mmCIF file of C-alpha atoms and ligand atoms in Angstrom:
data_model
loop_
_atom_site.group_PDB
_atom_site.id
_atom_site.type_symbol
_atom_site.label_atom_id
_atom_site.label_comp_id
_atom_site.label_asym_id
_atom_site.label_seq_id
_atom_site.Cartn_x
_atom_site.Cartn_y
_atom_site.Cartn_z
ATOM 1 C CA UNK R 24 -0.806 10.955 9.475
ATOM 2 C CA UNK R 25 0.688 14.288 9.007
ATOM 3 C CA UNK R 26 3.471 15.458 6.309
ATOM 4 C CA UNK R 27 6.012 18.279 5.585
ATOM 5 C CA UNK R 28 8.302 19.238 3.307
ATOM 6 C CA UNK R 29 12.107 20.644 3.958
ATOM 7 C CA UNK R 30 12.708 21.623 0.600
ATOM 8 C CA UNK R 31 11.639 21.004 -2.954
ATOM 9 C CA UNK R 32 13.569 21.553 -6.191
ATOM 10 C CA UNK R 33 16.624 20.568 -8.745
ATOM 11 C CA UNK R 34 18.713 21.548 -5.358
ATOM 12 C CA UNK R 35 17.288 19.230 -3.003
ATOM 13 C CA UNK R 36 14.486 17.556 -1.855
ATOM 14 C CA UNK R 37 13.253 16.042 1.458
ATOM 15 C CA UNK R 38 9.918 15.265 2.867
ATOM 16 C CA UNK R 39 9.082 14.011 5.941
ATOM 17 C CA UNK R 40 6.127 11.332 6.694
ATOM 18 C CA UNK R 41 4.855 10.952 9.998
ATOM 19 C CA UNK R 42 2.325 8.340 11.637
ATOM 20 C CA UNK R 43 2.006 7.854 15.176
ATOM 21 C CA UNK R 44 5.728 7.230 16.463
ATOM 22 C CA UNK R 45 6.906 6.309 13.319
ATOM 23 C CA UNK R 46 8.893 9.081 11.168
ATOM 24 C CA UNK R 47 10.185 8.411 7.853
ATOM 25 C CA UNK R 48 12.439 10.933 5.766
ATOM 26 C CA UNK R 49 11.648 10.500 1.853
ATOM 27 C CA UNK R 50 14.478 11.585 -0.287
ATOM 28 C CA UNK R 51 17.474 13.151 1.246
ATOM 29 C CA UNK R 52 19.072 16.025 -1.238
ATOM 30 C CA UNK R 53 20.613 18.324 1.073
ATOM 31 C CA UNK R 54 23.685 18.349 3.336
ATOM 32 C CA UNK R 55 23.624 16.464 6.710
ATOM 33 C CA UNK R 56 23.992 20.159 8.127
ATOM 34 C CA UNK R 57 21.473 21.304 5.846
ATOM 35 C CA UNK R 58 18.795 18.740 7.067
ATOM 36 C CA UNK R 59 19.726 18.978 10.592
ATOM 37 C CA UNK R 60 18.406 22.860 10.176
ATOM 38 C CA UNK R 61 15.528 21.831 8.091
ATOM 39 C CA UNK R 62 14.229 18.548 10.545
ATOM 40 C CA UNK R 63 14.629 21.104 13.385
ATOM 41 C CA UNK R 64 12.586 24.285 11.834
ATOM 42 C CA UNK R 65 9.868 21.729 11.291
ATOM 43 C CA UNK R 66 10.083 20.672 15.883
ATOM 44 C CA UNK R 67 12.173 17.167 14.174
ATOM 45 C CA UNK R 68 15.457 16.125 16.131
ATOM 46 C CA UNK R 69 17.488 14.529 13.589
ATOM 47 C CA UNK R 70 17.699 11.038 15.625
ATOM 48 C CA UNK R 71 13.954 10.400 16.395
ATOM 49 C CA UNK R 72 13.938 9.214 12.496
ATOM 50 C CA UNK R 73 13.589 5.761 11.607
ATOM 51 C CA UNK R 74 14.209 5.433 7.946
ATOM 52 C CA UNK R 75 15.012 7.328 4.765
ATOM 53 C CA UNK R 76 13.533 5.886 1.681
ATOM 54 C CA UNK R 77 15.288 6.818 -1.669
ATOM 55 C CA UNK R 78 13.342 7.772 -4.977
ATOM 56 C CA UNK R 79 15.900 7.318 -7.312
ATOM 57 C CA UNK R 80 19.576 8.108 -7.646
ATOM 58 C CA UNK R 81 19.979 11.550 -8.740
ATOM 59 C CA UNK R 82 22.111 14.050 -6.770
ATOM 60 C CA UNK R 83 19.009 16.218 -5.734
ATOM 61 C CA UNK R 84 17.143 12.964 -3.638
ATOM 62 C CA UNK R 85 20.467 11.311 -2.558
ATOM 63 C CA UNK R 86 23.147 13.350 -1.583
ATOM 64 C CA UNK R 87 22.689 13.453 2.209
ATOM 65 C CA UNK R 88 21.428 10.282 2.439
ATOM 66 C CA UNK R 89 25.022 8.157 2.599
ATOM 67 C CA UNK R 90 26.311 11.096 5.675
ATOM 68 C CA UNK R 91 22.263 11.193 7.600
ATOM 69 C CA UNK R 92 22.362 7.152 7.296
ATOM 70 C CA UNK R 93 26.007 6.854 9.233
ATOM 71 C CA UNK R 94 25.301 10.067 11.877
ATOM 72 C CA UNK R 95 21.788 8.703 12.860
ATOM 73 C CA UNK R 96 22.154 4.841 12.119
ATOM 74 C CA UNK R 97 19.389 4.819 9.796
ATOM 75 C CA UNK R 98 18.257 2.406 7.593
ATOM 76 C CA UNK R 99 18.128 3.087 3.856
ATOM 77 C CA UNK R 100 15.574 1.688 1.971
ATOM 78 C CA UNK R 101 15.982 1.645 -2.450
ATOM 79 C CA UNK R 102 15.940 -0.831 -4.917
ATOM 80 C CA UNK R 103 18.299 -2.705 -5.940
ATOM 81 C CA UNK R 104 18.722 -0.459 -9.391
ATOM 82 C CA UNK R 105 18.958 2.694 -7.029
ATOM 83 C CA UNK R 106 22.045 1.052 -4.542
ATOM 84 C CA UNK R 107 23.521 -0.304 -7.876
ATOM 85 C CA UNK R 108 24.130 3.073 -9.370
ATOM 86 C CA UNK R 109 24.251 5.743 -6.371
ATOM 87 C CA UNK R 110 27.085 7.242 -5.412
ATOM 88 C CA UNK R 111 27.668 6.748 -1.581
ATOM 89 C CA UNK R 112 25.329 3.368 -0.660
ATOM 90 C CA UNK R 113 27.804 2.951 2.270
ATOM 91 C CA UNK R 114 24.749 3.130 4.775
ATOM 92 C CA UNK R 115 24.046 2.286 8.001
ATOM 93 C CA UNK R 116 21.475 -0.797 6.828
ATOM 94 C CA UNK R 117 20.520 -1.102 3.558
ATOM 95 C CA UNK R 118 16.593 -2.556 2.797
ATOM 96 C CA UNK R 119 15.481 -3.723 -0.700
ATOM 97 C CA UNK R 120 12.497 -2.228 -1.931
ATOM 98 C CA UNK R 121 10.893 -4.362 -4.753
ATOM 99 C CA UNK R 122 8.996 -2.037 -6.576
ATOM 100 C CA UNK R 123 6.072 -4.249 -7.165
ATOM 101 C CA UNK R 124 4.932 -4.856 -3.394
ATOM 102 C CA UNK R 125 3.782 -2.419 -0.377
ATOM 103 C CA UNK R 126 6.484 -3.190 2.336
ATOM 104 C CA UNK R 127 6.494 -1.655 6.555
ATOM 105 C CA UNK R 128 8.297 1.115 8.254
ATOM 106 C CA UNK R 129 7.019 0.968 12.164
ATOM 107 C CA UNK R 130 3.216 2.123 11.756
ATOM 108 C CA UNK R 131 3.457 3.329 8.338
ATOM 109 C CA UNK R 132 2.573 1.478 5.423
ATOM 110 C CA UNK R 133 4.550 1.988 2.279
ATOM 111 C CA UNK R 134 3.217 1.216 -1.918
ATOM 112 C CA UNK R 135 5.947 2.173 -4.125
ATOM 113 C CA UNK R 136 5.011 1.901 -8.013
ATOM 114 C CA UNK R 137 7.883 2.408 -10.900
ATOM 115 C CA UNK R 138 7.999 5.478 -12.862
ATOM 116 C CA UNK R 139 9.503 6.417 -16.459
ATOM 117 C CA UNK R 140 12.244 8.767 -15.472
ATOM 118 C CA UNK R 141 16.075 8.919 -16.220
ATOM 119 C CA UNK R 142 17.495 6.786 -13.638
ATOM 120 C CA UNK R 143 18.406 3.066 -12.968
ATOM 121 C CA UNK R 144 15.281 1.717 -11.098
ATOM 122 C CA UNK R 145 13.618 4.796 -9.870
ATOM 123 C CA UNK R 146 10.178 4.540 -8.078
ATOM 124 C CA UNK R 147 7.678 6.985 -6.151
ATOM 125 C CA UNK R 148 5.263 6.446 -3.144
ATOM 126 C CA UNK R 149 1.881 6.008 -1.833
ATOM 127 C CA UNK R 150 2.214 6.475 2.174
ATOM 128 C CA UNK R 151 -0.807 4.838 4.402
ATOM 129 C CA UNK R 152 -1.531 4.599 8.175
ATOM 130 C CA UNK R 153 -4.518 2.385 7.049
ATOM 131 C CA UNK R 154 -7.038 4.938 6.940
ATOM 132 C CA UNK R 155 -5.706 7.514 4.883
ATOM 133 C CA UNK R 156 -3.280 7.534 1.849
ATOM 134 C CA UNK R 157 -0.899 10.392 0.983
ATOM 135 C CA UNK R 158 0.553 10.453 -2.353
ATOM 136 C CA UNK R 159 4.189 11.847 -3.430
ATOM 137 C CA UNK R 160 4.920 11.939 -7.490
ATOM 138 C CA UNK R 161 7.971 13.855 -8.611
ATOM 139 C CA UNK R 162 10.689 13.615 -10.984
ATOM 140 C CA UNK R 163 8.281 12.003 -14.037
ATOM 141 C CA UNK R 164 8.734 12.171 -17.584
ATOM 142 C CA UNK R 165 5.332 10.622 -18.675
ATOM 143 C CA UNK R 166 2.328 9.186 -16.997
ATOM 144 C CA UNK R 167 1.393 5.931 -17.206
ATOM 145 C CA UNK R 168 -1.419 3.159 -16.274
ATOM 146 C CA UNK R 169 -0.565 2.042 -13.508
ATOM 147 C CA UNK R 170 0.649 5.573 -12.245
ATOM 148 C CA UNK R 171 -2.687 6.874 -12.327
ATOM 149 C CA UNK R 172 -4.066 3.602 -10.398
ATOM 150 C CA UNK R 173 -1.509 4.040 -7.949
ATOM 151 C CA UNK R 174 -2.687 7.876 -7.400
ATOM 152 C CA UNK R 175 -6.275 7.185 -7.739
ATOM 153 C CA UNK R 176 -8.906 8.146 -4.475
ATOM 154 C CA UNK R 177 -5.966 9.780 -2.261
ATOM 155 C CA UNK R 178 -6.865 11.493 0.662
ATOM 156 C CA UNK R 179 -3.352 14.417 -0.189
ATOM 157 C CA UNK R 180 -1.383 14.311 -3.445
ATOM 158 C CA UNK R 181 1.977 16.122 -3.990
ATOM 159 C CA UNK R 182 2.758 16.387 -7.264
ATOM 160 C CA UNK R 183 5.557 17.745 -9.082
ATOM 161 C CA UNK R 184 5.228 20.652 -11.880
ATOM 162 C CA UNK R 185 8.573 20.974 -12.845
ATOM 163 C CA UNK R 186 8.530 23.357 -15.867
ATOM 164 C CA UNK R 187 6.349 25.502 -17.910
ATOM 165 C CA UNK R 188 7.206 24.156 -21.870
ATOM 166 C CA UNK R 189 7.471 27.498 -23.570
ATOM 167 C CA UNK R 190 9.666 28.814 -20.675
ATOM 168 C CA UNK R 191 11.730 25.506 -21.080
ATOM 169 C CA UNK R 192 11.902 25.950 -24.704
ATOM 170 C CA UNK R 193 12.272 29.368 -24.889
ATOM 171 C CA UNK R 194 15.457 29.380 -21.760
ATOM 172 C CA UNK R 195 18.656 28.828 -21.461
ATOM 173 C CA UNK R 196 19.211 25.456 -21.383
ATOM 174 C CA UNK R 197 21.145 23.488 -23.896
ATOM 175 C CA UNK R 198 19.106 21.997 -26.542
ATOM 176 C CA UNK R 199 20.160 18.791 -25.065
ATOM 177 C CA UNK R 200 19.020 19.083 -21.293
ATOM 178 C CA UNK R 201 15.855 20.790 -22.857
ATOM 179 C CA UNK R 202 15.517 17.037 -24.805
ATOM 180 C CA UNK R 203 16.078 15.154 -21.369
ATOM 181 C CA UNK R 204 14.262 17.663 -19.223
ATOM 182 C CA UNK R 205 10.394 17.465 -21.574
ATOM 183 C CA UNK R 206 11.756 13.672 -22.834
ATOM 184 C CA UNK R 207 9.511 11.012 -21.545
ATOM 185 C CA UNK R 208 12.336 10.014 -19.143
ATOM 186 C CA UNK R 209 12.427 13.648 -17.550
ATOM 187 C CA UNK R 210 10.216 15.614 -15.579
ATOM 188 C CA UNK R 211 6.656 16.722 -15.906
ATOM 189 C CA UNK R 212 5.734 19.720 -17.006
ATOM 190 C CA UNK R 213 2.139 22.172 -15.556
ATOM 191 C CA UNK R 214 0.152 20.431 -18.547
ATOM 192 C CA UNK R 215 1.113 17.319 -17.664
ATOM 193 C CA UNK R 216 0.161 17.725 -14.135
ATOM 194 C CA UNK R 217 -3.236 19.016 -14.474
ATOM 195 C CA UNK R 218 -3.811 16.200 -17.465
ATOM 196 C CA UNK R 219 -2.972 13.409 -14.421
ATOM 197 C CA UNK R 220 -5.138 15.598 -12.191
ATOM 198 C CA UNK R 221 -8.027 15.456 -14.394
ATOM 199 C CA UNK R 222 -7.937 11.420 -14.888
ATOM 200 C CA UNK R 223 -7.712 10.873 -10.954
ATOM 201 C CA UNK R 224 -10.782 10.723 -8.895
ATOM 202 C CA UNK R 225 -10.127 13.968 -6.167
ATOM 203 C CA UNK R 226 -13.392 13.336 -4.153
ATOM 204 C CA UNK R 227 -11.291 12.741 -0.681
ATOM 205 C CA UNK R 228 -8.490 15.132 -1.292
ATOM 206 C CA UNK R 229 -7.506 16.976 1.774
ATOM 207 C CA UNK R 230 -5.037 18.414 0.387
ATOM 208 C CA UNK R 231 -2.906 19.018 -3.031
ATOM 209 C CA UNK R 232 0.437 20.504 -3.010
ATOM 210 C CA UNK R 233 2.609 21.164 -5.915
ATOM 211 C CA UNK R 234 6.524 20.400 -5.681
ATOM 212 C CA UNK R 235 9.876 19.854 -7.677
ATOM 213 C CA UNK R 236 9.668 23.402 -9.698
ATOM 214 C CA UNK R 237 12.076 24.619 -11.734
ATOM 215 C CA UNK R 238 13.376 27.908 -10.367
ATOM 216 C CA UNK R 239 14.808 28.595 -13.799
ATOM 217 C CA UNK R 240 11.858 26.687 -15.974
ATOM 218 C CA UNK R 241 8.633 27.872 -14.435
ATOM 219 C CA UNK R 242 7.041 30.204 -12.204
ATOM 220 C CA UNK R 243 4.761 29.087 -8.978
ATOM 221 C CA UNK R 244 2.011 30.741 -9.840
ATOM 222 C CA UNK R 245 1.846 29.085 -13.541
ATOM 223 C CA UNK R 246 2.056 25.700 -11.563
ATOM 224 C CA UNK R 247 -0.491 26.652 -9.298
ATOM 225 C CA UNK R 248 -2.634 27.494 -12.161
ATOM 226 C CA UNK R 249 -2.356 24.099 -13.488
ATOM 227 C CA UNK R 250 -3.467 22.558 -10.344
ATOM 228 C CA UNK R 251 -6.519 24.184 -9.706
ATOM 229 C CA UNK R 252 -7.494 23.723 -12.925
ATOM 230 C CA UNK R 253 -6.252 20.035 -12.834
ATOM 231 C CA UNK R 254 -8.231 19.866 -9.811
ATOM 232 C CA UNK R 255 -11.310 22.105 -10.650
ATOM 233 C CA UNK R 256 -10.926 23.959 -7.051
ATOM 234 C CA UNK R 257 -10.230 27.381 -5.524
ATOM 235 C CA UNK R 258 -6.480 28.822 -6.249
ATOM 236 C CA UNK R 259 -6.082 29.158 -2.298
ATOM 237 C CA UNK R 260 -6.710 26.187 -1.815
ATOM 238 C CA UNK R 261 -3.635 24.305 -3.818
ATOM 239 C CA UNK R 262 0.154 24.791 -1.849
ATOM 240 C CA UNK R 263 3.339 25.510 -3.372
ATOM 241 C CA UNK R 264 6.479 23.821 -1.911
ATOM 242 C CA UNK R 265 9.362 25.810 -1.894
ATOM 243 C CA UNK R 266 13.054 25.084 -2.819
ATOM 244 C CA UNK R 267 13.813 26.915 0.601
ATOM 245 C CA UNK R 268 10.898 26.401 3.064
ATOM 246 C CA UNK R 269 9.326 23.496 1.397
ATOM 247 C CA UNK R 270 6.268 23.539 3.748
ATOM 248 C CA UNK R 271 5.000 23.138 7.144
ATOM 249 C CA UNK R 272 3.089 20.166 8.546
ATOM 250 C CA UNK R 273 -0.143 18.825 6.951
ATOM 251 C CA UNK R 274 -2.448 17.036 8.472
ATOM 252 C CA UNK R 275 -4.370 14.300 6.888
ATOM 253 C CA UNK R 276 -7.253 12.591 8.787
HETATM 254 ZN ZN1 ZN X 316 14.607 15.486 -8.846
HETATM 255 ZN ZN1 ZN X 317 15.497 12.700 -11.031
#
């Protein structure tokens, strides 16, 4: 299995799983023209996809996803919550995802678990070609249970550090988006991340990436901090992704 990201942040996100022929896009935030440039910096043509699979609805997962669904013929896959409330759901094929059971995409095996976070019926992923298991947790406001069981013994984790709290608090945000954004329906902040990091067993990790940070909110290198603590490992070894490079291919074995 390998994975890479196209961009990561309040303006877009997109990553892209891979196992054997099988190529699934997770989240679709940018433009179609956007992620045409962004599938084909990484060697992906647009139309050897098979799938995008949708988070949750907000603008920064969804907004290519309608356009990329109807250019490429792809099949959509959300919950039912998700297609209720997002704005263009006109797609190619639309698959239910109940957020309670592990579903197929070609060779790659899909567990999606539901999250506390702002939106109708939002859920994130655990991605498997059988062997190994790749993890993807963003947009979060508070960990729970079954979250942690979900990201327990992965073999590569990417996990979001959206904000540093003093920066947050100390910013130039409204006091009401600084509410929503450190609310347990919002987004988790470095302490957060390396608390979750610390409860999960790390012994296969391959590799541990850091995603969704606030350009405004937080500085990489305070995130990065919080994951090698989280993790109890060298600095060089944690990645950040970027909200304009995201991050080349990983390979997980
Ligand atoms: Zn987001
Ligand atoms: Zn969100």
């Amino acid at each position: 299995m390998r994975f890479a990201s196209l961009g990561s942040g309040s303006k877009g996100n997109a990553t892209l799983i891979e196992v054997g022929k099988t190529r699934v896009l997770l989240d679709c935030g940018f433009s179609v023209k956007e992620t045409e440039k962004r599938l084909l910096r990484l060697g992906c043509e647009p139309d050897s996809l098979d799938a995008v699979v949708v988070t949750h609805e907000h603008g920064d997962h969804v907004n290519g996803v309608g356009r990329l669904s109807r250019k490429y013929k792809l099949p959509v896959w959300l919950t039912v919550g998700t297609n209720e409330v997002a704005k263009d759901t006109d797609f190619n094929q639309t698959c239910f995802i109940d957020p309670h059971s592990n579903f197929e995409i070609g060779d790659l095996s899909l567990q999606p678990f539901p999250v506390p976070h702002d939106a109708r019926e939002p859920c994130q992923f655990v991605f498997s070609d059988g062997a190994v298991r790749l993890g993807i947790l963003s947009d979060l406001g508070r960990v729970t249970p079954h979250v942690l069981s979900s990201l327990d013994s992965l073999d590569a984790l990417m996990l979001e550090c959206n904000y540093d709290y003093d920066m947050l608090m100390e910013g130039s945000y409204p006091y009401s988006l600084k509410k929503r954004v450190s609310g347990d329906l919002g987004h988790l902040d470095n302490k957060q991340s390396e608390a979750i990091l610390k409860k999960l067993d790390l012994t296969k990790l391959q590799h541990l990436i850091g995603g969704h940070v606030s350009e405004k909110n937080n500085l990489p290198e305070f995130a990065r901090q919080a994951l090698y603590r989280g993790a109890n490992c060298e600095s060089e070894w944690i990645s950040m992704a970027s909200q304009e490079n995201g991050f080349d291919w990983r390979d997980v074995r």
